Amino acid sequence: MPWNGPVVAISRQIFQQFLLDRPASPRSLSPQEEAELASEGLLEIANQKLLRREAHLQGAARELGWRALLQELDEALAAQRSQAIVFKGGAALGRLYQTGQRPLSDLDLLGDKHLPAVLRSLNFAPVSENSWIWGRGRYLLDTHQHPLGRLQHAFRWNLRRAWQQSEPLSQRRGLFRFTTEDEMVVALIHAGKHAYSRLIWLADIHLLLERCQPQRLKARLLESGAGSFLRYSHWLLTHLSDRPEAAPRLNRLERALLELCLQRKTSESLGMLLPLMVTAWPCPALPYLWHCLRPQEDEGWRGRAAKLRSLAKAFLRPADVVRS
C-alpha cells in the first residue's frame, strides 16, 4: 500500500469532479438574455447554473447556523469545565471545505458525563425516551459513547490516545476535534459501515487524505486495522470516475461487495459484512460477529432473528440509498 505520493496524486485527479466550484451570487435572467440563450439552446443550462448558485447560498446560510451552534456548545462546555469532541461532518466544517460546500444534517458528539446537563442548559432535549439524539428546533445532536459504535469491537483504535491528542476548536477548550489522522480512521470505518451510501463520505476521505501526515496515518491504520477501507474508498473513486485502470488490486470477494455498493444495495447488511473482510481472525472478528448476531438492547432473540432475516433478504435487492 503506497501511503503518500501515488495515492494522494491519483485521488486528487479522480476527485476533481466531486468538488463544488465556489459559485457567484445568483441573479435572474433578463428577457433579452433568456431569448438569446433560448435561440442557442442554452437556456436550460443557464437556469440549472442559477439554481445551483441559489442552492449554494442556502447551504452557506445553513452552515453558518451550524457554526454558530458549535461556538455556543464550545462556550457552554467551557463554562461547565466540561469537554466534548465533534467528529465526522461537524469536524469537517472549516477544516476541509469552503463555506456552503459540506451538507450537514446533525452534529456527532462524544462527551463526558456532564454533556447531557450542558445540552439541557442550551434547551436541547432527547427526541424520544432513552434516545442518544438531542434536538432543538431544526438542530440535531447525535451523542455517542464511542465514535465507532458497535465497530469498536472489530477495530483496535485507541480512543483514549485519540482523545488526549485531540485539538481544541478555540482557546476556550470546551469543544475539540480529532487529529486529521484519527478523523481519517473514523471516516474510513464509518463510510464502510454504511457501505459508502453517500458520496460526501468519499469526499471527506479524499480531503482528509491530503491533510494527513503519511507516517502518522500509516501508524493509525496499522494500529486500527482499517487500512483496507482506504483501498476500498480508492477503488470506489476510480470506478465512479471511470478510471478503473487506476484502481488498487482487490480479491474477488472484495470486488463483488464493492460492486454491490456501486449498485446501491442496502447499506446495513453490507455494512455488517465489510468489517469482517478487513479484521483479523479469530480476534477481533469473532467478538464483532457475536456482537452483530446477539440481540441489541431490548430486542430479544426472536426479534433479532427476524431482523437478520430481513437483512438477508434486503442484501439481495436494491435499496433506495441517498447518493449525494
PDB file of C-alpha atoms in Angstrom:
ATOM      1  CA  MET A   1       0.000   0.000   0.000  1.00  0.00           C
ATOM      2  CA  PRO A   2       1.554   3.363  -1.024  1.00  0.00           C
ATOM      3  CA  TRP A   3       0.937   5.740   1.847  1.00  0.00           C
ATOM      4  CA  ASN A   4       1.740   9.116   0.315  1.00  0.00           C
ATOM      5  CA  GLY A   5       2.509  10.330  -3.233  1.00  0.00           C
ATOM      6  CA  PRO A   6       0.767   7.856  -5.587  1.00  0.00           C
ATOM      7  CA  VAL A   7      -2.480   7.511  -3.626  1.00  0.00           C
ATOM      8  CA  VAL A   8      -2.820  11.253  -2.986  1.00  0.00           C
ATOM      9  CA  ALA A   9      -1.967  12.181  -6.592  1.00  0.00           C
ATOM     10  CA  ILE A  10      -4.432   9.737  -8.144  1.00  0.00           C
ATOM     11  CA  SER A  11      -7.097  10.595  -5.584  1.00  0.00           C
ATOM     12  CA  ARG A  12      -6.728  14.306  -6.366  1.00  0.00           C
ATOM     13  CA  GLN A  13      -7.111  13.714 -10.108  1.00  0.00           C
ATOM     14  CA  ILE A  14     -10.143  11.473  -9.678  1.00  0.00           C
ATOM     15  CA  PHE A  15     -11.828  13.674  -7.113  1.00  0.00           C
ATOM     16  CA  GLN A  16     -11.950  16.942  -9.061  1.00  0.00           C
ATOM     17  CA  GLN A  17     -15.412  16.236 -10.477  1.00  0.00           C
ATOM     18  CA  PHE A  18     -16.796  15.819  -6.934  1.00  0.00           C
ATOM     19  CA  LEU A  19     -15.520  19.174  -5.648  1.00  0.00           C
ATOM     20  CA  LEU A  20     -18.011  22.020  -5.779  1.00  0.00           C
ATOM     21  CA  ASP A  21     -16.857  25.188  -7.508  1.00  0.00           C
ATOM     22  CA  ARG A  22     -17.460  28.249  -5.389  1.00  0.00           C
ATOM     23  CA  PRO A  23     -20.219  29.984  -7.395  1.00  0.00           C
ATOM     24  CA  ALA A  24     -21.026  33.644  -7.680  1.00  0.00           C
ATOM     25  CA  SER A  25     -24.195  35.180  -6.284  1.00  0.00           C
ATOM     26  CA  PRO A  26     -27.377  34.192  -8.138  1.00  0.00           C
ATOM     27  CA  ARG A  27     -29.359  36.594 -10.250  1.00  0.00           C
ATOM     28  CA  SER A  28     -32.342  36.326 -12.565  1.00  0.00           C
ATOM     29  CA  LEU A  29     -32.002  36.371 -16.348  1.00  0.00           C
ATOM     30  CA  SER A  30     -33.374  39.334 -18.230  1.00  0.00           C
ATOM     31  CA  PRO A  31     -35.927  38.658 -21.018  1.00  0.00           C
ATOM     32  CA  GLN A  32     -33.278  39.564 -23.613  1.00  0.00           C
ATOM     33  CA  GLU A  33     -30.780  37.129 -22.075  1.00  0.00           C
ATOM     34  CA  GLU A  34     -33.414  34.393 -21.986  1.00  0.00           C
ATOM     35  CA  ALA A  35     -34.235  34.947 -25.669  1.00  0.00           C
ATOM     36  CA  GLU A  36     -30.560  34.868 -26.692  1.00  0.00           C
ATOM     37  CA  LEU A  37     -29.847  31.717 -24.700  1.00  0.00           C
ATOM     38  CA  ALA A  38     -33.019  30.021 -25.949  1.00  0.00           C
ATOM     39  CA  SER A  39     -32.050  30.734 -29.558  1.00  0.00           C
ATOM     40  CA  GLU A  40     -28.726  28.977 -28.916  1.00  0.00           C
ATOM     41  CA  GLY A  41     -30.286  26.083 -26.978  1.00  0.00           C
ATOM     42  CA  LEU A  42     -28.547  27.115 -23.746  1.00  0.00           C
ATOM     43  CA  LEU A  43     -31.453  28.389 -21.649  1.00  0.00           C
ATOM     44  CA  GLU A  44     -31.915  25.166 -19.661  1.00  0.00           C
ATOM     45  CA  ILE A  45     -28.187  25.008 -18.854  1.00  0.00           C
ATOM     46  CA  ALA A  46     -28.177  28.613 -17.650  1.00  0.00           C
ATOM     47  CA  ASN A  47     -31.203  28.042 -15.431  1.00  0.00           C
ATOM     48  CA  GLN A  48     -29.537  24.991 -13.913  1.00  0.00           C
ATOM     49  CA  LYS A  49     -26.462  27.064 -13.074  1.00  0.00           C
ATOM     50  CA  LEU A  50     -28.605  29.724 -11.410  1.00  0.00           C
ATOM     51  CA  LEU A  51     -30.432  27.088  -9.363  1.00  0.00           C
ATOM     52  CA  ARG A  52     -27.115  25.620  -8.285  1.00  0.00           C
ATOM     53  CA  ARG A  53     -25.861  29.024  -7.174  1.00  0.00           C
ATOM     54  CA  GLU A  54     -29.030  29.622  -5.174  1.00  0.00           C
ATOM     55  CA  ALA A  55     -28.690  26.189  -3.555  1.00  0.00           C
ATOM     56  CA  HIS A  56     -25.101  27.067  -2.622  1.00  0.00           C
ATOM     57  CA  LEU A  57     -26.199  30.249  -0.860  1.00  0.00           C
ATOM     58  CA  GLN A  58     -28.899  28.338   1.013  1.00  0.00           C
ATOM     59  CA  GLY A  59     -26.294  25.770   2.044  1.00  0.00           C
ATOM     60  CA  ALA A  60     -23.961  28.525   3.191  1.00  0.00           C
ATOM     61  CA  ALA A  61     -26.721  30.049   5.320  1.00  0.00           C
ATOM     62  CA  ARG A  62     -27.446  26.682   6.945  1.00  0.00           C
ATOM     63  CA  GLU A  63     -23.737  26.146   7.599  1.00  0.00           C
ATOM     64  CA  LEU A  64     -23.442  29.496   9.349  1.00  0.00           C
ATOM     65  CA  GLY A  65     -26.162  28.293  11.722  1.00  0.00           C
ATOM     66  CA  TRP A  66     -24.203  25.126  12.449  1.00  0.00           C
ATOM     67  CA  ARG A  67     -21.018  27.131  13.032  1.00  0.00           C
ATOM     68  CA  ALA A  68     -22.867  29.378  15.470  1.00  0.00           C
ATOM     69  CA  LEU A  69     -24.096  26.279  17.290  1.00  0.00           C
ATOM     70  CA  LEU A  70     -20.541  24.917  17.521  1.00  0.00           C
ATOM     71  CA  GLN A  71     -19.470  28.173  19.136  1.00  0.00           C
ATOM     72  CA  GLU A  72     -22.432  28.020  21.518  1.00  0.00           C
ATOM     73  CA  LEU A  73     -21.519  24.475  22.523  1.00  0.00           C
ATOM     74  CA  ASP A  74     -17.866  25.416  22.960  1.00  0.00           C
ATOM     75  CA  GLU A  75     -18.760  28.266  25.313  1.00  0.00           C
ATOM     76  CA  ALA A  76     -21.258  26.224  27.333  1.00  0.00           C
ATOM     77  CA  LEU A  77     -18.865  23.291  27.753  1.00  0.00           C
ATOM     78  CA  ALA A  78     -16.031  25.561  28.822  1.00  0.00           C
ATOM     79  CA  ALA A  79     -18.287  27.336  31.328  1.00  0.00           C
ATOM     80  CA  GLN A  80     -19.116  23.976  32.933  1.00  0.00           C
ATOM     81  CA  ARG A  81     -15.445  22.877  32.782  1.00  0.00           C
ATOM     82  CA  SER A  82     -16.552  20.035  30.548  1.00  0.00           C
ATOM     83  CA  GLN A  83     -15.249  18.837  27.206  1.00  0.00           C
ATOM     84  CA  ALA A  84     -16.640  17.131  24.118  1.00  0.00           C
ATOM     85  CA  ILE A  85     -15.350  16.089  20.715  1.00  0.00           C
ATOM     86  CA  VAL A  86     -17.177  16.862  17.484  1.00  0.00           C
ATOM     87  CA  PHE A  87     -16.391  14.452  14.659  1.00  0.00           C
ATOM     88  CA  LYS A  88     -17.446  13.418  11.156  1.00  0.00           C
ATOM     89  CA  GLY A  89     -19.372  16.158   9.302  1.00  0.00           C
ATOM     90  CA  GLY A  90     -19.240  18.753  12.065  1.00  0.00           C
ATOM     91  CA  ALA A  91     -15.457  18.459  12.306  1.00  0.00           C
ATOM     92  CA  ALA A  92     -15.155  18.918   8.524  1.00  0.00           C
ATOM     93  CA  LEU A  93     -16.628  22.432   8.622  1.00  0.00           C
ATOM     94  CA  GLY A  94     -13.802  24.919   8.330  1.00  0.00           C
ATOM     95  CA  ARG A  95     -11.201  22.146   8.195  1.00  0.00           C
ATOM     96  CA  LEU A  96     -11.922  20.545   4.813  1.00  0.00           C
ATOM     97  CA  TYR A  97     -14.470  22.670   2.956  1.00  0.00           C
ATOM     98  CA  GLN A  98     -15.234  26.201   1.934  1.00  0.00           C
ATOM     99  CA  THR A  99     -18.433  27.717   3.286  1.00  0.00           C
ATOM    100  CA  GLY A 100     -21.553  26.079   1.898  1.00  0.00           C
ATOM    101  CA  GLN A 101     -19.844  23.045   0.351  1.00  0.00           C
ATOM    102  CA  ARG A 102     -20.485  20.453   3.093  1.00  0.00           C
ATOM    103  CA  PRO A 103     -24.131  19.423   3.696  1.00  0.00           C
ATOM    104  CA  LEU A 104     -24.901  18.601   7.322  1.00  0.00           C
ATOM    105  CA  SER A 105     -27.952  17.054   8.958  1.00  0.00           C
ATOM    106  CA  ASP A 106     -26.658  16.795  12.530  1.00  0.00           C
ATOM    107  CA  LEU A 107     -23.590  17.096  14.747  1.00  0.00           C
ATOM    108  CA  ASP A 108     -21.878  13.997  16.124  1.00  0.00           C
ATOM    109  CA  LEU A 109     -20.604  14.500  19.665  1.00  0.00           C
ATOM    110  CA  LEU A 110     -18.531  12.428  22.056  1.00  0.00           C
ATOM    111  CA  GLY A 111     -18.706  13.858  25.566  1.00  0.00           C
ATOM    112  CA  ASP A 112     -18.100  13.198  29.223  1.00  0.00           C
ATOM    113  CA  LYS A 113     -20.729  12.584  31.899  1.00  0.00           C
ATOM    114  CA  HIS A 114     -21.560  16.304  32.046  1.00  0.00           C
ATOM    115  CA  LEU A 115     -22.621  16.561  28.385  1.00  0.00           C
ATOM    116  CA  PRO A 116     -26.372  15.871  28.966  1.00  0.00           C
ATOM    117  CA  ALA A 117     -26.568  18.669  31.565  1.00  0.00           C
ATOM    118  CA  VAL A 118     -24.788  21.058  29.200  1.00  0.00           C
ATOM    119  CA  LEU A 119     -27.200  20.210  26.379  1.00  0.00           C
ATOM    120  CA  ARG A 120     -30.217  20.757  28.634  1.00  0.00           C
ATOM    121  CA  SER A 121     -28.833  24.165  29.621  1.00  0.00           C
ATOM    122  CA  LEU A 122     -28.925  25.034  25.899  1.00  0.00           C
ATOM    123  CA  ASN A 123     -32.576  23.926  25.637  1.00  0.00           C
ATOM    124  CA  PHE A 124     -31.809  20.656  23.853  1.00  0.00           C
ATOM    125  CA  ALA A 125     -33.851  17.581  24.754  1.00  0.00           C
ATOM    126  CA  PRO A 126     -33.788  13.920  23.682  1.00  0.00           C
ATOM    127  CA  VAL A 127     -36.019  13.374  20.655  1.00  0.00           C
ATOM    128  CA  SER A 128     -37.537  10.310  22.359  1.00  0.00           C
ATOM    129  CA  GLU A 129     -37.200   8.389  25.594  1.00  0.00           C
ATOM    130  CA  ASN A 130     -33.706   6.918  26.058  1.00  0.00           C
ATOM    131  CA  SER A 131     -32.605   8.402  22.735  1.00  0.00           C
ATOM    132  CA  TRP A 132     -28.991   9.383  22.103  1.00  0.00           C
ATOM    133  CA  ILE A 133     -30.185  12.070  19.676  1.00  0.00           C
ATOM    134  CA  TRP A 134     -30.967  15.518  21.088  1.00  0.00           C
ATOM    135  CA  GLY A 135     -32.960  18.174  19.287  1.00  0.00           C
ATOM    136  CA  ARG A 136     -33.648  21.892  19.420  1.00  0.00           C
ATOM    137  CA  GLY A 137     -35.706  23.230  16.561  1.00  0.00           C
ATOM    138  CA  ARG A 138     -34.068  22.132  13.325  1.00  0.00           C
ATOM    139  CA  TYR A 139     -30.769  21.262  15.004  1.00  0.00           C
ATOM    140  CA  LEU A 140     -29.974  17.658  15.934  1.00  0.00           C
ATOM    141  CA  LEU A 141     -27.061  16.397  18.035  1.00  0.00           C
ATOM    142  CA  ASP A 142     -26.147  12.711  17.852  1.00  0.00           C
ATOM    143  CA  THR A 143     -24.307  11.827  21.072  1.00  0.00           C
ATOM    144  CA  HIS A 144     -22.061   8.772  21.238  1.00  0.00           C
ATOM    145  CA  GLN A 145     -20.340   6.592  23.791  1.00  0.00           C
ATOM    146  CA  HIS A 146     -17.771   5.620  21.149  1.00  0.00           C
ATOM    147  CA  PRO A 147     -17.197   7.120  17.669  1.00  0.00           C
ATOM    148  CA  LEU A 148     -17.125   3.654  16.068  1.00  0.00           C
ATOM    149  CA  GLY A 149     -20.281   2.346  17.756  1.00  0.00           C
ATOM    150  CA  ARG A 150     -20.518  -1.443  17.558  1.00  0.00           C
ATOM    151  CA  LEU A 151     -17.482  -1.447  15.264  1.00  0.00           C
ATOM    152  CA  GLN A 152     -15.277  -0.678  18.243  1.00  0.00           C
ATOM    153  CA  HIS A 153     -15.342  -4.472  18.720  1.00  0.00           C
ATOM    154  CA  ALA A 154     -13.857  -5.032  15.255  1.00  0.00           C
ATOM    155  CA  PHE A 155     -11.014  -2.490  15.269  1.00  0.00           C
ATOM    156  CA  ARG A 156      -8.163  -1.737  17.656  1.00  0.00           C
ATOM    157  CA  TRP A 157      -8.332   2.050  17.525  1.00  0.00           C
ATOM    158  CA  ASN A 158      -7.114   3.669  20.762  1.00  0.00           C
ATOM    159  CA  LEU A 159      -9.851   6.121  21.738  1.00  0.00           C
ATOM    160  CA  ARG A 160      -8.070   7.230  24.932  1.00  0.00           C
ATOM    161  CA  ARG A 161      -4.984   8.271  22.958  1.00  0.00           C
ATOM    162  CA  ALA A 162      -7.111   9.897  20.259  1.00  0.00           C
ATOM    163  CA  TRP A 163      -8.931  11.972  22.896  1.00  0.00           C
ATOM    164  CA  GLN A 164      -5.673  13.048  24.544  1.00  0.00           C
ATOM    165  CA  GLN A 165      -4.248  14.188  21.209  1.00  0.00           C
ATOM    166  CA  SER A 166      -7.416  15.953  20.040  1.00  0.00           C
ATOM    167  CA  GLU A 167      -7.286  19.630  19.071  1.00  0.00           C
ATOM    168  CA  PRO A 168      -9.418  22.416  20.630  1.00  0.00           C
ATOM    169  CA  LEU A 169     -11.658  24.402  18.308  1.00  0.00           C
ATOM    170  CA  SER A 170     -10.832  27.575  20.220  1.00  0.00           C
ATOM    171  CA  GLN A 171      -8.901  28.883  23.203  1.00  0.00           C
ATOM    172  CA  ARG A 172     -11.957  28.196  25.362  1.00  0.00           C
ATOM    173  CA  ARG A 173     -11.090  24.475  25.120  1.00  0.00           C
ATOM    174  CA  GLY A 174     -14.649  23.257  25.507  1.00  0.00           C
ATOM    175  CA  LEU A 175     -15.117  21.610  22.118  1.00  0.00           C
ATOM    176  CA  PHE A 176     -12.400  19.546  20.433  1.00  0.00           C
ATOM    177  CA  ARG A 177     -11.870  17.564  17.244  1.00  0.00           C
ATOM    178  CA  PHE A 178      -9.641  14.589  16.492  1.00  0.00           C
ATOM    179  CA  THR A 179      -6.353  14.967  14.641  1.00  0.00           C
ATOM    180  CA  THR A 180      -6.701  14.524  10.893  1.00  0.00           C
ATOM    181  CA  GLU A 181      -5.185  11.038  11.140  1.00  0.00           C
ATOM    182  CA  ASP A 182      -7.633   9.877  13.816  1.00  0.00           C
ATOM    183  CA  GLU A 183     -10.516  11.562  11.997  1.00  0.00           C
ATOM    184  CA  MET A 184      -9.470   9.620   8.898  1.00  0.00           C
ATOM    185  CA  VAL A 185      -9.760   6.314  10.795  1.00  0.00           C
ATOM    186  CA  VAL A 186     -13.273   7.280  11.949  1.00  0.00           C
ATOM    187  CA  ALA A 187     -14.274   8.454   8.450  1.00  0.00           C
ATOM    188  CA  LEU A 188     -12.993   5.291   6.752  1.00  0.00           C
ATOM    189  CA  ILE A 189     -14.741   2.939   9.165  1.00  0.00           C
ATOM    190  CA  HIS A 190     -17.967   4.954   9.194  1.00  0.00           C
ATOM    191  CA  ALA A 191     -18.168   5.024   5.376  1.00  0.00           C
ATOM    192  CA  GLY A 192     -17.541   1.285   5.214  1.00  0.00           C
ATOM    193  CA  LYS A 193     -20.091   0.640   7.950  1.00  0.00           C
ATOM    194  CA  HIS A 194     -22.759   2.235   5.770  1.00  0.00           C
ATOM    195  CA  ALA A 195     -21.431   0.661   2.548  1.00  0.00           C
ATOM    196  CA  TYR A 196     -20.434   4.045   1.098  1.00  0.00           C
ATOM    197  CA  SER A 197     -24.069   5.050   0.619  1.00  0.00           C
ATOM    198  CA  ARG A 198     -23.233   8.793   0.407  1.00  0.00           C
ATOM    199  CA  LEU A 199     -20.674  10.295  -1.955  1.00  0.00           C
ATOM    200  CA  ILE A 200     -19.910  13.056   0.540  1.00  0.00           C
ATOM    201  CA  TRP A 201     -18.152  10.495   2.749  1.00  0.00           C
ATOM    202  CA  LEU A 202     -15.748   9.713  -0.092  1.00  0.00           C
ATOM    203  CA  ALA A 203     -15.216  13.464  -0.425  1.00  0.00           C
ATOM    204  CA  ASP A 204     -14.354  13.705   3.282  1.00  0.00           C
ATOM    205  CA  ILE A 205     -11.871  10.834   2.948  1.00  0.00           C
ATOM    206  CA  HIS A 206     -10.155  12.414  -0.035  1.00  0.00           C
ATOM    207  CA  LEU A 207      -9.768  15.795   1.660  1.00  0.00           C
ATOM    208  CA  LEU A 208      -8.552  14.231   4.906  1.00  0.00           C
ATOM    209  CA  LEU A 209      -6.012  12.178   2.953  1.00  0.00           C
ATOM    210  CA  GLU A 210      -4.479  15.341   1.532  1.00  0.00           C
ATOM    211  CA  ARG A 211      -4.058  16.771   5.037  1.00  0.00           C
ATOM    212  CA  CYS A 212      -2.755  13.684   6.847  1.00  0.00           C
ATOM    213  CA  GLN A 213       0.901  13.241   7.723  1.00  0.00           C
ATOM    214  CA  PRO A 214       1.767   9.994   5.873  1.00  0.00           C
ATOM    215  CA  GLN A 215       3.734   8.252   8.626  1.00  0.00           C
ATOM    216  CA  ARG A 216       1.199   9.127  11.325  1.00  0.00           C
ATOM    217  CA  LEU A 217      -1.641   7.941   9.090  1.00  0.00           C
ATOM    218  CA  LYS A 218       0.195   4.694   8.383  1.00  0.00           C
ATOM    219  CA  ALA A 219       0.646   4.149  12.132  1.00  0.00           C
ATOM    220  CA  ARG A 220      -3.060   4.783  12.825  1.00  0.00           C
ATOM    221  CA  LEU A 221      -4.219   2.442  10.065  1.00  0.00           C
ATOM    222  CA  LEU A 222      -1.856  -0.314  11.163  1.00  0.00           C
ATOM    223  CA  GLU A 223      -2.936   0.159  14.788  1.00  0.00           C
ATOM    224  CA  SER A 224      -6.636   0.059  13.992  1.00  0.00           C
ATOM    225  CA  GLY A 225      -6.595  -2.478  11.162  1.00  0.00           C
ATOM    226  CA  ALA A 226      -8.639  -0.117   8.963  1.00  0.00           C
ATOM    227  CA  GLY A 227      -6.143   0.182   6.106  1.00  0.00           C
ATOM    228  CA  SER A 228      -8.260  -1.907   3.727  1.00  0.00           C
ATOM    229  CA  PHE A 229     -11.030   0.684   3.940  1.00  0.00           C
ATOM    230  CA  LEU A 230      -8.642   3.200   2.372  1.00  0.00           C
ATOM    231  CA  ARG A 231      -8.125   0.811  -0.542  1.00  0.00           C
ATOM    232  CA  TYR A 232     -11.884   0.314  -0.838  1.00  0.00           C
ATOM    233  CA  SER A 233     -12.510   4.075  -0.931  1.00  0.00           C
ATOM    234  CA  HIS A 234      -9.825   4.484  -3.576  1.00  0.00           C
ATOM    235  CA  TRP A 235     -11.342   1.641  -5.644  1.00  0.00           C
ATOM    236  CA  LEU A 236     -14.794   3.240  -5.492  1.00  0.00           C
ATOM    237  CA  LEU A 237     -13.468   6.654  -6.544  1.00  0.00           C
ATOM    238  CA  THR A 238     -11.710   5.168  -9.559  1.00  0.00           C
ATOM    239  CA  HIS A 239     -14.840   3.346 -10.719  1.00  0.00           C
ATOM    240  CA  LEU A 240     -17.179   6.259 -10.066  1.00  0.00           C
ATOM    241  CA  SER A 241     -14.839   8.395 -12.186  1.00  0.00           C
ATOM    242  CA  ASP A 242     -14.431   5.833 -14.987  1.00  0.00           C
ATOM    243  CA  ARG A 243     -10.772   5.321 -14.101  1.00  0.00           C
ATOM    244  CA  PRO A 244     -10.739   1.567 -13.318  1.00  0.00           C
ATOM    245  CA  GLU A 245      -7.167   1.258 -14.598  1.00  0.00           C
ATOM    246  CA  ALA A 246      -6.029   3.240 -11.534  1.00  0.00           C
ATOM    247  CA  ALA A 247      -7.899   1.035  -9.061  1.00  0.00           C
ATOM    248  CA  PRO A 248      -5.981  -0.919  -6.392  1.00  0.00           C
ATOM    249  CA  ARG A 249      -5.982  -4.703  -6.634  1.00  0.00           C
ATOM    250  CA  LEU A 250      -8.676  -6.469  -4.631  1.00  0.00           C
ATOM    251  CA  ASN A 251      -9.669 -10.085  -4.320  1.00  0.00           C
ATOM    252  CA  ARG A 252     -12.808 -11.434  -5.972  1.00  0.00           C
ATOM    253  CA  LEU A 253     -15.000 -11.213  -2.862  1.00  0.00           C
ATOM    254  CA  GLU A 254     -13.920  -7.646  -2.114  1.00  0.00           C
ATOM    255  CA  ARG A 255     -14.707  -6.592  -5.686  1.00  0.00           C
ATOM    256  CA  ALA A 256     -18.098  -8.310  -5.527  1.00  0.00           C
ATOM    257  CA  LEU A 257     -19.071  -6.490  -2.332  1.00  0.00           C
ATOM    258  CA  LEU A 258     -17.917  -3.111  -3.635  1.00  0.00           C
ATOM    259  CA  GLU A 259     -19.814  -3.702  -6.877  1.00  0.00           C
ATOM    260  CA  LEU A 260     -22.931  -4.096  -4.726  1.00  0.00           C
ATOM    261  CA  CYS A 261     -22.118  -0.734  -3.148  1.00  0.00           C
ATOM    262  CA  LEU A 262     -21.979   0.815  -6.615  1.00  0.00           C
ATOM    263  CA  GLN A 263     -25.306  -0.816  -7.469  1.00  0.00           C
ATOM    264  CA  ARG A 264     -26.881   0.848  -4.410  1.00  0.00           C
ATOM    265  CA  LYS A 265     -27.662  -2.317  -2.499  1.00  0.00           C
ATOM    266  CA  THR A 266     -28.869  -1.994   1.079  1.00  0.00           C
ATOM    267  CA  SER A 267     -26.243  -0.383   3.295  1.00  0.00           C
ATOM    268  CA  GLU A 268     -26.859  -2.040   6.668  1.00  0.00           C
ATOM    269  CA  SER A 269     -26.369  -5.642   5.573  1.00  0.00           C
ATOM    270  CA  LEU A 270     -23.275  -4.785   3.527  1.00  0.00           C
ATOM    271  CA  GLY A 271     -22.023  -2.627   6.366  1.00  0.00           C
ATOM    272  CA  MET A 272     -22.101  -5.655   8.663  1.00  0.00           C
ATOM    273  CA  LEU A 273     -20.065  -7.738   6.195  1.00  0.00           C
ATOM    274  CA  LEU A 274     -17.328  -5.309   5.190  1.00  0.00           C
ATOM    275  CA  PRO A 275     -15.621  -5.185   8.635  1.00  0.00           C
ATOM    276  CA  LEU A 276     -15.375  -8.972   8.586  1.00  0.00           C
ATOM    277  CA  MET A 277     -13.353  -8.618   5.369  1.00  0.00           C
ATOM    278  CA  VAL A 278     -10.666  -6.447   6.962  1.00  0.00           C
ATOM    279  CA  THR A 279     -10.355  -7.611  10.580  1.00  0.00           C
ATOM    280  CA  ALA A 280      -8.110 -10.403  11.815  1.00  0.00           C
ATOM    281  CA  TRP A 281      -9.488 -13.855  12.588  1.00  0.00           C
ATOM    282  CA  PRO A 282     -10.296 -15.159  15.135  1.00  0.00           C
ATOM    283  CA  CYS A 283      -9.858 -11.921  17.105  1.00  0.00           C
ATOM    284  CA  PRO A 284     -11.320  -9.360  16.831  1.00  0.00           C
ATOM    285  CA  ALA A 285     -13.528 -10.715  14.026  1.00  0.00           C
ATOM    286  CA  LEU A 286     -15.340 -13.343  16.104  1.00  0.00           C
ATOM    287  CA  PRO A 287     -16.219 -10.969  19.002  1.00  0.00           C
ATOM    288  CA  TYR A 288     -17.529  -8.481  16.446  1.00  0.00           C
ATOM    289  CA  LEU A 289     -19.586 -11.161  14.681  1.00  0.00           C
ATOM    290  CA  TRP A 290     -21.090 -12.213  18.009  1.00  0.00           C
ATOM    291  CA  HIS A 291     -21.943  -8.584  18.778  1.00  0.00           C
ATOM    292  CA  CYS A 292     -23.775  -8.338  15.420  1.00  0.00           C
ATOM    293  CA  LEU A 293     -25.688 -11.589  15.893  1.00  0.00           C
ATOM    294  CA  ARG A 294     -26.745 -11.215  19.517  1.00  0.00           C
ATOM    295  CA  PRO A 295     -29.916  -9.252  20.391  1.00  0.00           C
ATOM    296  CA  GLN A 296     -29.468  -5.491  20.553  1.00  0.00           C
ATOM    297  CA  GLU A 297     -30.774  -3.747  23.700  1.00  0.00           C
ATOM    298  CA  ASP A 298     -34.378  -4.956  24.351  1.00  0.00           C
ATOM    299  CA  GLU A 299     -34.692  -6.759  21.017  1.00  0.00           C
ATOM    300  CA  GLY A 300     -34.778 -10.398  22.225  1.00  0.00           C
ATOM    301  CA  TRP A 301     -33.601 -13.447  20.303  1.00  0.00           C
ATOM    302  CA  ARG A 302     -36.824 -13.757  18.291  1.00  0.00           C
ATOM    303  CA  GLY A 303     -36.722 -10.112  17.287  1.00  0.00           C
ATOM    304  CA  ARG A 304     -33.038 -10.336  16.392  1.00  0.00           C
ATOM    305  CA  ALA A 305     -33.658 -13.413  14.228  1.00  0.00           C
ATOM    306  CA  ALA A 306     -36.403 -11.544  12.358  1.00  0.00           C
ATOM    307  CA  LYS A 307     -34.067  -8.571  11.839  1.00  0.00           C
ATOM    308  CA  LEU A 308     -31.296 -10.798  10.484  1.00  0.00           C
ATOM    309  CA  ARG A 309     -33.746 -12.482   8.084  1.00  0.00           C
ATOM    310  CA  SER A 310     -34.860  -9.088   6.782  1.00  0.00           C
ATOM    311  CA  LEU A 311     -31.234  -8.034   6.333  1.00  0.00           C
ATOM    312  CA  ALA A 312     -30.510 -11.208   4.372  1.00  0.00           C
ATOM    313  CA  LYS A 313     -33.466 -10.506   2.068  1.00  0.00           C
ATOM    314  CA  ALA A 314     -32.514  -6.845   1.675  1.00  0.00           C
ATOM    315  CA  PHE A 315     -28.967  -7.856   0.783  1.00  0.00           C
ATOM    316  CA  LEU A 316     -30.298  -9.397  -2.437  1.00  0.00           C
ATOM    317  CA  ARG A 317     -32.357  -6.461  -3.665  1.00  0.00           C
ATOM    318  CA  PRO A 318     -31.620  -2.783  -4.412  1.00  0.00           C
ATOM    319  CA  ALA A 319     -32.394  -0.159  -1.793  1.00  0.00           C
ATOM    320  CA  ASP A 320     -33.299   3.480  -2.133  1.00  0.00           C
ATOM    321  CA  VAL A 321     -29.999   4.862  -0.807  1.00  0.00           C
ATOM    322  CA  VAL A 322     -29.066   8.535  -0.816  1.00  0.00           C
ATOM    323  CA  ARG A 323     -26.027   9.145  -3.066  1.00  0.00           C
ATOM    324  CA  SER A 324     -25.277  12.817  -2.524  1.00  0.00           C
TER     325      SER A 324
END
